[in-house]
Amino acid sequence: MTGAAAKLIARLGEAKLDAFFVSAPANVRYLTGFTGSNGLVVVARSGLTLFTDPRYTIQAGEQSSCPVRVARGPLSRAAAKLAARKRWRRVGFESGRMIFSDYSTLRDSLGRAVTLSPLGPLVEELRMVKSPDEISRIRRSVLTNSLALDAALPVVRAGVTERDIAAELEYQQRRHGAEKAAFDTIVAAGPRSALPHAEPGPQPIIANHLLLIDMGACQDGYSSDMTRVFALGRAPAKLRTIYRAVLEAQQAATAAVRPGVTAAYVDGQARKVLKAHGLGPAFVHSTGHGLGLEIHEAPRIGAKDTTVLAAGMVITIEPGAYIEGLGGVRIEDTVLVTPSGHETLTPTSKELISL
Ligand code: ZN
Ligand code: ZN
């Protein structure tokens, strides 16, 4: 049994539950190794059981670290039958993850004698601190992402469309070992870079402006995340000034990363710098987020998150400033919290490079 499974079982005892049903795919993968799209893990005092459907019989047998039961029909109904056989009285479920129709099936299948208890993000809390194996997977993913950017840069020039650049970046991620992109690649040129989550468009990019690229690889199941901004020719002076301010904020926040400080404190360091440059209102999102099996995980590096950072957490540091009609800048690295402070995993230069 993995350490995570043992910790969850200990939590069952504290919460006076007979079992905990885990259905979020990333949590199922974390607990069992199973990567299929339809899985449910029953965490009981005696151990874990993975439920899946007949499409995944072979795959689950190969991947799962715990016993597998193949069921036809809704997995929550099959798990409820197990609960009835075991005479369980209190069962927990992931209230932030289970969709209502699955909840209804589970509720109806369990019958009135069983109390169904909504539980918070217990598995997500365990996932915040990565194991050495997870950290090495994230390192590889980060490296792949940076190599893919380097390999794609020769196609980036005025006249090429944002969509073509995004396609090239994702092709190069796969060429360098990723299964896929960790999220839809963002390529935003000129004034469109003021949209923090711009979708790549069909229009050719223009010279003498900024180009923002936000990309992440998914390799061995683990994400990386990086944003870089380039100048196509000579960028407007105001945007070059903003670039320097955002870089200063990114470095200040990164320097603050160490075990024992809160996520909110790190966010505050980036916010303080941008405010001093008159860019407080232009910084419209939080400073970063955890990442791992999912691209956005706890903790959120934001003003309201009081999570205390611990060695083994992997987060992004990505302040930005966005001016409507002009453009935006965001600079993002993937950063590991180490026992003595932090290590920036992303090797790509943060100088404003002209292409
Ligand atoms: Zn990103
Ligand atoms: Zn990010």
mmCIF file with all atom_site columns, N, CA, C and O in Angstrom, residues 177-217:
data_model
loop_
_atom_site.group_PDB
_atom_site.id
_atom_site.type_symbol
_atom_site.label_atom_id
_atom_site.label_alt_id
_atom_site.label_comp_id
_atom_site.label_asym_id
_atom_site.label_entity_id
_atom_site.label_seq_id
_atom_site.pdbx_PDB_ins_code
_atom_site.Cartn_x
_atom_site.Cartn_y
_atom_site.Cartn_z
_atom_site.occupancy
_atom_site.B_iso_or_equiv
_atom_site.pdbx_formal_charge
_atom_site.auth_seq_id
_atom_site.auth_comp_id
_atom_site.auth_asym_id
_atom_site.auth_atom_id
_atom_site.pdbx_PDB_model_num
ATOM 1   N N  . GLY A 1 177 ? 8.878  14.144 -26.157 1.00 0.00 ? 177 GLY A N  1
ATOM 2   C CA . GLY A 1 177 ? 8.559  13.142 -25.141 1.00 0.00 ? 177 GLY A CA 1
ATOM 3   C C  . GLY A 1 177 ? 7.269  13.329 -24.380 1.00 0.00 ? 177 GLY A C  1
ATOM 4   O O  . GLY A 1 177 ? 6.919  12.491 -23.545 1.00 0.00 ? 177 GLY A O  1
ATOM 5   N N  . ALA A 1 178 ? 6.531  14.422 -24.641 1.00 0.00 ? 178 ALA A N  1
ATOM 6   C CA . ALA A 1 178 ? 5.262  14.624 -23.935 1.00 0.00 ? 178 ALA A CA 1
ATOM 7   C C  . ALA A 1 178 ? 4.165  13.760 -24.558 1.00 0.00 ? 178 ALA A C  1
ATOM 8   O O  . ALA A 1 178 ? 4.198  13.468 -25.752 1.00 0.00 ? 178 ALA A O  1
ATOM 9   N N  . GLU A 1 179 ? 3.180  13.361 -23.743 1.00 0.00 ? 179 GLU A N  1
ATOM 10  C CA . GLU A 1 179 ? 1.992  12.702 -24.290 1.00 0.00 ? 179 GLU A CA 1
ATOM 11  C C  . GLU A 1 179 ? 1.130  13.702 -25.035 1.00 0.00 ? 179 GLU A C  1
ATOM 12  O O  . GLU A 1 179 ? 0.466  13.392 -26.008 1.00 0.00 ? 179 GLU A O  1
ATOM 13  N N  . LYS A 1 180 ? 1.087  14.891 -24.499 1.00 0.00 ? 180 LYS A N  1
ATOM 14  C CA . LYS A 1 180 ? 0.187  15.916 -25.033 1.00 0.00 ? 180 LYS A CA 1
ATOM 15  C C  . LYS A 1 180 ? 0.540  17.242 -24.356 1.00 0.00 ? 180 LYS A C  1
ATOM 16  O O  . LYS A 1 180 ? 1.377  17.286 -23.446 1.00 0.00 ? 180 LYS A O  1
ATOM 17  N N  . ALA A 1 181 ? -0.142 18.295 -24.791 1.00 0.00 ? 181 ALA A N  1
ATOM 18  C CA . ALA A 1 181 ? -0.023 19.567 -24.082 1.00 0.00 ? 181 ALA A CA 1
ATOM 19  C C  . ALA A 1 181 ? -0.825 19.465 -22.790 1.00 0.00 ? 181 ALA A C  1
ATOM 20  O O  . ALA A 1 181 ? -1.875 18.806 -22.758 1.00 0.00 ? 181 ALA A O  1
ATOM 21  N N  . ALA A 1 182 ? -0.345 20.091 -21.728 1.00 0.00 ? 182 ALA A N  1
ATOM 22  C CA . ALA A 1 182 ? -1.041 20.024 -20.444 1.00 0.00 ? 182 ALA A CA 1
ATOM 23  C C  . ALA A 1 182 ? -2.314 20.877 -20.446 1.00 0.00 ? 182 ALA A C  1
ATOM 24  O O  . ALA A 1 182 ? -3.188 20.692 -19.602 1.00 0.00 ? 182 ALA A O  1
ATOM 25  N N  . PHE A 1 183 ? -2.373 21.832 -21.380 1.00 0.00 ? 183 PHE A N  1
ATOM 26  C CA . PHE A 1 183 ? -3.567 22.692 -21.536 1.00 0.00 ? 183 PHE A CA 1
ATOM 27  C C  . PHE A 1 183 ? -3.488 23.301 -22.925 1.00 0.00 ? 183 PHE A C  1
ATOM 28  O O  . PHE A 1 183 ? -2.455 23.157 -23.607 1.00 0.00 ? 183 PHE A O  1
ATOM 29  N N  . ASP A 1 184 ? -4.547 23.967 -23.345 1.00 0.00 ? 184 ASP A N  1
ATOM 30  C CA . ASP A 1 184 ? -4.538 24.581 -24.676 1.00 0.00 ? 184 ASP A CA 1
ATOM 31  C C  . ASP A 1 184 ? -3.498 25.701 -24.694 1.00 0.00 ? 184 ASP A C  1
ATOM 32  O O  . ASP A 1 184 ? -3.585 26.655 -23.920 1.00 0.00 ? 184 ASP A O  1
ATOM 33  N N  . THR A 1 185 ? -2.524 25.562 -25.582 1.00 0.00 ? 185 THR A N  1
ATOM 34  C CA . THR A 1 185 ? -1.414 26.519 -25.663 1.00 0.00 ? 185 THR A CA 1
ATOM 35  C C  . THR A 1 185 ? -1.946 27.923 -25.980 1.00 0.00 ? 185 THR A C  1
ATOM 36  O O  . THR A 1 185 ? -2.811 28.089 -26.828 1.00 0.00 ? 185 THR A O  1
ATOM 37  N N  . ILE A 1 186 ? -1.401 28.892 -25.250 1.00 0.00 ? 186 ILE A N  1
ATOM 38  C CA . ILE A 1 186 ? -1.787 30.282 -25.483 1.00 0.00 ? 186 ILE A CA 1
ATOM 39  C C  . ILE A 1 186 ? -0.699 30.963 -26.307 1.00 0.00 ? 186 ILE A C  1
ATOM 40  O O  . ILE A 1 186 ? 0.476  30.940 -25.927 1.00 0.00 ? 186 ILE A O  1
ATOM 41  N N  . VAL A 1 187 ? -1.091 31.512 -27.447 1.00 0.00 ? 187 VAL A N  1
ATOM 42  C CA . VAL A 1 187 ? -0.181 32.335 -28.249 1.00 0.00 ? 187 VAL A CA 1
ATOM 43  C C  . VAL A 1 187 ? -0.943 33.611 -28.549 1.00 0.00 ? 187 VAL A C  1
ATOM 44  O O  . VAL A 1 187 ? -1.998 33.566 -29.184 1.00 0.00 ? 187 VAL A O  1
ATOM 45  N N  . ALA A 1 188 ? -0.445 34.738 -28.057 1.00 0.00 ? 188 ALA A N  1
ATOM 46  C CA . ALA A 1 188 ? -1.191 35.986 -28.203 1.00 0.00 ? 188 ALA A CA 1
ATOM 47  C C  . ALA A 1 188 ? -0.235 37.108 -28.599 1.00 0.00 ? 188 ALA A C  1
ATOM 48  O O  . ALA A 1 188 ? 0.722  37.395 -27.876 1.00 0.00 ? 188 ALA A O  1
ATOM 49  N N  . ALA A 1 189 ? -0.505 37.706 -29.740 1.00 0.00 ? 189 ALA A N  1
ATOM 50  C CA . ALA A 1 189 ? 0.389  38.738 -30.265 1.00 0.00 ? 189 ALA A CA 1
ATOM 51  C C  . ALA A 1 189 ? -0.224 40.120 -30.101 1.00 0.00 ? 189 ALA A C  1
ATOM 52  O O  . ALA A 1 189 ? -1.444 40.277 -30.136 1.00 0.00 ? 189 ALA A O  1
ATOM 53  N N  . GLY A 1 190 ? 0.642  41.125 -29.947 1.00 0.00 ? 190 GLY A N  1
ATOM 54  C CA . GLY A 1 190 ? 0.199  42.523 -29.934 1.00 0.00 ? 190 GLY A CA 1
ATOM 55  C C  . GLY A 1 190 ? -0.844 42.764 -28.858 1.00 0.00 ? 190 GLY A C  1
ATOM 56  O O  . GLY A 1 190 ? -0.758 42.204 -27.762 1.00 0.00 ? 190 GLY A O  1
ATOM 57  N N  . PRO A 1 191 ? -1.856 43.583 -29.166 1.00 0.00 ? 191 PRO A N  1
ATOM 58  C CA . PRO A 1 191 ? -2.855 43.932 -28.140 1.00 0.00 ? 191 PRO A CA 1
ATOM 59  C C  . PRO A 1 191 ? -3.591 42.716 -27.579 1.00 0.00 ? 191 PRO A C  1
ATOM 60  O O  . PRO A 1 191 ? -4.088 42.751 -26.456 1.00 0.00 ? 191 PRO A O  1
ATOM 61  N N  . ARG A 1 192 ? -3.621 41.610 -28.341 1.00 0.00 ? 192 ARG A N  1
ATOM 62  C CA . ARG A 1 192 ? -4.321 40.410 -27.835 1.00 0.00 ? 192 ARG A CA 1
ATOM 63  C C  . ARG A 1 192 ? -3.618 39.807 -26.620 1.00 0.00 ? 192 ARG A C  1
ATOM 64  O O  . ARG A 1 192 ? -4.213 39.026 -25.879 1.00 0.00 ? 192 ARG A O  1
ATOM 65  N N  . SER A 1 193 ? -2.355 40.168 -26.411 1.00 0.00 ? 193 SER A N  1
ATOM 66  C CA . SER A 1 193 ? -1.646 39.648 -25.231 1.00 0.00 ? 193 SER A CA 1
ATOM 67  C C  . SER A 1 193 ? -2.208 40.244 -23.943 1.00 0.00 ? 193 SER A C  1
ATOM 68  O O  . SER A 1 193 ? -1.872 39.793 -22.852 1.00 0.00 ? 193 SER A O  1
ATOM 69  N N  . ALA A 1 194 ? -3.088 41.243 -24.064 1.00 0.00 ? 194 ALA A N  1
ATOM 70  C CA . ALA A 1 194 ? -3.750 41.793 -22.871 1.00 0.00 ? 194 ALA A CA 1
ATOM 71  C C  . ALA A 1 194 ? -4.840 40.859 -22.346 1.00 0.00 ? 194 ALA A C  1
ATOM 72  O O  . ALA A 1 194 ? -5.365 41.056 -21.252 1.00 0.00 ? 194 ALA A O  1
ATOM 73  N N  . LEU A 1 195 ? -5.191 39.827 -23.137 1.00 0.00 ? 195 LEU A N  1
ATOM 74  C CA . LEU A 1 195 ? -6.164 38.822 -22.670 1.00 0.00 ? 195 LEU A CA 1
ATOM 75  C C  . LEU A 1 195 ? -5.363 37.698 -22.002 1.00 0.00 ? 195 LEU A C  1
ATOM 76  O O  . LEU A 1 195 ? -4.677 36.940 -22.687 1.00 0.00 ? 195 LEU A O  1
ATOM 77  N N  . PRO A 1 196 ? -5.434 37.570 -20.668 1.00 0.00 ? 196 PRO A N  1
ATOM 78  C CA . PRO A 1 196 ? -4.585 36.577 -19.999 1.00 0.00 ? 196 PRO A CA 1
ATOM 79  C C  . PRO A 1 196 ? -4.776 35.161 -20.537 1.00 0.00 ? 196 PRO A C  1
ATOM 80  O O  . PRO A 1 196 ? -3.830 34.388 -20.566 1.00 0.00 ? 196 PRO A O  1
ATOM 81  N N  . HIS A 1 197 ? -5.977 34.799 -20.971 1.00 0.00 ? 197 HIS A N  1
ATOM 82  C CA . HIS A 1 197 ? -6.204 33.453 -21.509 1.00 0.00 ? 197 HIS A CA 1
ATOM 83  C C  . HIS A 1 197 ? -6.677 33.503 -22.953 1.00 0.00 ? 197 HIS A C  1
ATOM 84  O O  . HIS A 1 197 ? -7.677 32.911 -23.326 1.00 0.00 ? 197 HIS A O  1
ATOM 85  N N  . ALA A 1 198 ? -5.913 34.213 -23.778 1.00 0.00 ? 198 ALA A N  1
ATOM 86  C CA . ALA A 1 198 ? -6.281 34.367 -25.189 1.00 0.00 ? 198 ALA A CA 1
ATOM 87  C C  . ALA A 1 198 ? -6.242 33.023 -25.904 1.00 0.00 ? 198 ALA A C  1
ATOM 88  O O  . ALA A 1 198 ? -5.362 32.206 -25.645 1.00 0.00 ? 198 ALA A O  1
ATOM 89  N N  . GLU A 1 199 ? -7.177 32.818 -26.828 1.00 0.00 ? 199 GLU A N  1
ATOM 90  C CA . GLU A 1 199 ? -7.115 31.647 -27.699 1.00 0.00 ? 199 GLU A CA 1
ATOM 91  C C  . GLU A 1 199 ? -6.362 32.043 -28.956 1.00 0.00 ? 199 GLU A C  1
ATOM 92  O O  . GLU A 1 199 ? -6.616 33.110 -29.520 1.00 0.00 ? 199 GLU A O  1
ATOM 93  N N  . PRO A 1 200 ? -5.434 31.179 -29.423 1.00 0.00 ? 200 PRO A N  1
ATOM 94  C CA . PRO A 1 200 ? -4.692 31.525 -30.638 1.00 0.00 ? 200 PRO A CA 1
ATOM 95  C C  . PRO A 1 200 ? -5.651 31.767 -31.796 1.00 0.00 ? 200 PRO A C  1
ATOM 96  O O  . PRO A 1 200 ? -6.582 30.996 -32.013 1.00 0.00 ? 200 PRO A O  1
ATOM 97  N N  . GLY A 1 201 ? -5.431 32.850 -32.531 1.00 0.00 ? 201 GLY A N  1
ATOM 98  C CA . GLY A 1 201 ? -6.337 33.215 -33.617 1.00 0.00 ? 201 GLY A CA 1
ATOM 99  C C  . GLY A 1 201 ? -5.739 32.949 -34.980 1.00 0.00 ? 201 GLY A C  1
ATOM 100 O O  . GLY A 1 201 ? -4.567 32.577 -35.089 1.00 0.00 ? 201 GLY A O  1
ATOM 101 N N  . PRO A 1 202 ? -6.549 33.146 -36.031 1.00 0.00 ? 202 PRO A N  1
ATOM 102 C CA . PRO A 1 202 ? -6.109 32.858 -37.402 1.00 0.00 ? 202 PRO A CA 1
ATOM 103 C C  . PRO A 1 202 ? -5.363 34.027 -38.059 1.00 0.00 ? 202 PRO A C  1
ATOM 104 O O  . PRO A 1 202 ? -4.920 33.907 -39.188 1.00 0.00 ? 202 PRO A O  1
ATOM 105 N N  . GLN A 1 203 ? -5.215 35.152 -37.347 1.00 0.00 ? 203 GLN A N  1
ATOM 106 C CA . GLN A 1 203 ? -4.625 36.319 -37.995 1.00 0.00 ? 203 GLN A CA 1
ATOM 107 C C  . GLN A 1 203 ? -3.094 36.279 -37.912 1.00 0.00 ? 203 GLN A C  1
ATOM 108 O O  . GLN A 1 203 ? -2.548 35.811 -36.912 1.00 0.00 ? 203 GLN A O  1
ATOM 109 N N  . PRO A 1 204 ? -2.402 36.751 -38.958 1.00 0.00 ? 204 PRO A N  1
ATOM 110 C CA . PRO A 1 204 ? -0.942 36.778 -38.929 1.00 0.00 ? 204 PRO A CA 1
ATOM 111 C C  . PRO A 1 204 ? -0.451 37.744 -37.843 1.00 0.00 ? 204 PRO A C  1
ATOM 112 O O  . PRO A 1 204 ? -1.062 38.796 -37.623 1.00 0.00 ? 204 PRO A O  1
ATOM 113 N N  . ILE A 1 205 ? 0.618  37.378 -37.171 1.00 0.00 ? 205 ILE A N  1
ATOM 114 C CA . ILE A 1 205 ? 1.120  38.248 -36.105 1.00 0.00 ? 205 ILE A CA 1
ATOM 115 C C  . ILE A 1 205 ? 1.915  39.408 -36.715 1.00 0.00 ? 205 ILE A C  1
ATOM 116 O O  . ILE A 1 205 ? 2.474  39.291 -37.794 1.00 0.00 ? 205 ILE A O  1
ATOM 117 N N  . ILE A 1 206 ? 1.916  40.525 -35.982 1.00 0.00 ? 206 ILE A N  1
ATOM 118 C CA . ILE A 1 206 ? 2.485  41.747 -36.544 1.00 0.00 ? 206 ILE A CA 1
ATOM 119 C C  . ILE A 1 206 ? 3.847  42.064 -35.926 1.00 0.00 ? 206 ILE A C  1
ATOM 120 O O  . ILE A 1 206 ? 4.130  41.682 -34.786 1.00 0.00 ? 206 ILE A O  1
ATOM 121 N N  . ALA A 1 207 ? 4.661  42.769 -36.706 1.00 0.00 ? 207 ALA A N  1
ATOM 122 C CA . ALA A 1 207 ? 6.012  43.132 -36.248 1.00 0.00 ? 207 ALA A CA 1
ATOM 123 C C  . ALA A 1 207 ? 5.947  44.289 -35.267 1.00 0.00 ? 207 ALA A C  1
ATOM 124 O O  . ALA A 1 207 ? 4.920  44.964 -35.138 1.00 0.00 ? 207 ALA A O  1
ATOM 125 N N  . ASN A 1 208 ? 7.060  44.501 -34.570 1.00 0.00 ? 208 ASN A N  1
ATOM 126 C CA . ASN A 1 208 ? 7.215  45.598 -33.609 1.00 0.00 ? 208 ASN A CA 1
ATOM 127 C C  . ASN A 1 208 ? 6.157  45.561 -32.513 1.00 0.00 ? 208 ASN A C  1
ATOM 128 O O  . ASN A 1 208 ? 5.536  46.575 -32.170 1.00 0.00 ? 208 ASN A O  1
ATOM 129 N N  . HIS A 1 209 ? 5.951  44.365 -31.983 1.00 0.00 ? 209 HIS A N  1
ATOM 130 C CA . HIS A 1 209 ? 5.031  44.188 -30.877 1.00 0.00 ? 209 HIS A CA 1
ATOM 131 C C  . HIS A 1 209 ? 5.482  43.008 -30.025 1.00 0.00 ? 209 HIS A C  1
ATOM 132 O O  . HIS A 1 209 ? 6.475  42.363 -30.351 1.00 0.00 ? 209 HIS A O  1
ATOM 133 N N  . LEU A 1 210 ? 4.751  42.758 -28.943 1.00 0.00 ? 210 LEU A N  1
ATOM 134 C CA . LEU A 1 210 ? 5.090  41.617 -28.092 1.00 0.00 ? 210 LEU A CA 1
ATOM 135 C C  . LEU A 1 210 ? 4.317  40.379 -28.524 1.00 0.00 ? 210 LEU A C  1
ATOM 136 O O  . LEU A 1 210 ? 3.222  40.477 -29.077 1.00 0.00 ? 210 LEU A O  1
ATOM 137 N N  . LEU A 1 211 ? 4.894  39.233 -28.224 1.00 0.00 ? 211 LEU A N  1
ATOM 138 C CA . LEU A 1 211 ? 4.220  37.959 -28.450 1.00 0.00 ? 211 LEU A CA 1
ATOM 139 C C  . LEU A 1 211 ? 4.301  37.168 -27.152 1.00 0.00 ? 211 LEU A C  1
ATOM 140 O O  . LEU A 1 211 ? 5.397  36.932 -26.633 1.00 0.00 ? 211 LEU A O  1
ATOM 141 N N  . LEU A 1 212 ? 3.133  36.776 -26.611 1.00 0.00 ? 212 LEU A N  1
ATOM 142 C CA . LEU A 1 212 ? 3.092  36.017 -25.354 1.00 0.00 ? 212 LEU A CA 1
ATOM 143 C C  . LEU A 1 212 ? 2.789  34.554 -25.661 1.00 0.00 ? 212 LEU A C  1
ATOM 144 O O  . LEU A 1 212 ? 1.847  34.250 -26.393 1.00 0.00 ? 212 LEU A O  1
ATOM 145 N N  . ILE A 1 213 ? 3.615  33.669 -25.103 1.00 0.00 ? 213 ILE A N  1
ATOM 146 C CA . ILE A 1 213 ? 3.409  32.220 -25.261 1.00 0.00 ? 213 ILE A CA 1
ATOM 147 C C  . ILE A 1 213 ? 3.312  31.596 -23.874 1.00 0.00 ? 213 ILE A C  1
ATOM 148 O O  . ILE A 1 213 ? 4.223  31.754 -23.054 1.00 0.00 ? 213 ILE A O  1
ATOM 149 N N  . ASP A 1 214 ? 2.183  30.933 -23.598 1.00 0.00 ? 214 ASP A N  1
ATOM 150 C CA . ASP A 1 214 ? 1.999  30.201 -22.337 1.00 0.00 ? 214 ASP A CA 1
ATOM 151 C C  . ASP A 1 214 ? 1.768  28.752 -22.702 1.00 0.00 ? 214 ASP A C  1
ATOM 152 O O  . ASP A 1 214 ? 0.781  28.432 -23.378 1.00 0.00 ? 214 ASP A O  1
ATOM 153 N N  . MET A 1 215 ? 2.687  27.887 -22.309 1.00 0.00 ? 215 MET A N  1
ATOM 154 C CA . MET A 1 215 ? 2.638  26.494 -22.755 1.00 0.00 ? 215 MET A CA 1
ATOM 155 C C  . MET A 1 215 ? 3.004  25.552 -21.608 1.00 0.00 ? 215 MET A C  1
ATOM 156 O O  . MET A 1 215 ? 3.726  25.913 -20.685 1.00 0.00 ? 215 MET A O  1
ATOM 157 N N  . GLY A 1 216 ? 2.461  24.334 -21.680 1.00 0.00 ? 216 GLY A N  1
ATOM 158 C CA . GLY A 1 216 ? 2.802  23.328 -20.678 1.00 0.00 ? 216 GLY A CA 1
ATOM 159 C C  . GLY A 1 216 ? 2.775  21.958 -21.321 1.00 0.00 ? 216 GLY A C  1
ATOM 160 O O  . GLY A 1 216 ? 1.965  21.698 -22.209 1.00 0.00 ? 216 GLY A O  1
ATOM 161 N N  . ALA A 1 217 ? 3.671  21.085 -20.879 1.00 0.00 ? 217 ALA A N  1
ATOM 162 C CA . ALA A 1 217 ? 3.692  19.712 -21.374 1.00 0.00 ? 217 ALA A CA 1
ATOM 163 C C  . ALA A 1 217 ? 3.056  18.805 -20.331 1.00 0.00 ? 217 ALA A C  1
ATOM 164 O O  . ALA A 1 217 ? 3.058  19.121 -19.140 1.00 0.00 ? 217 ALA A O  1
#
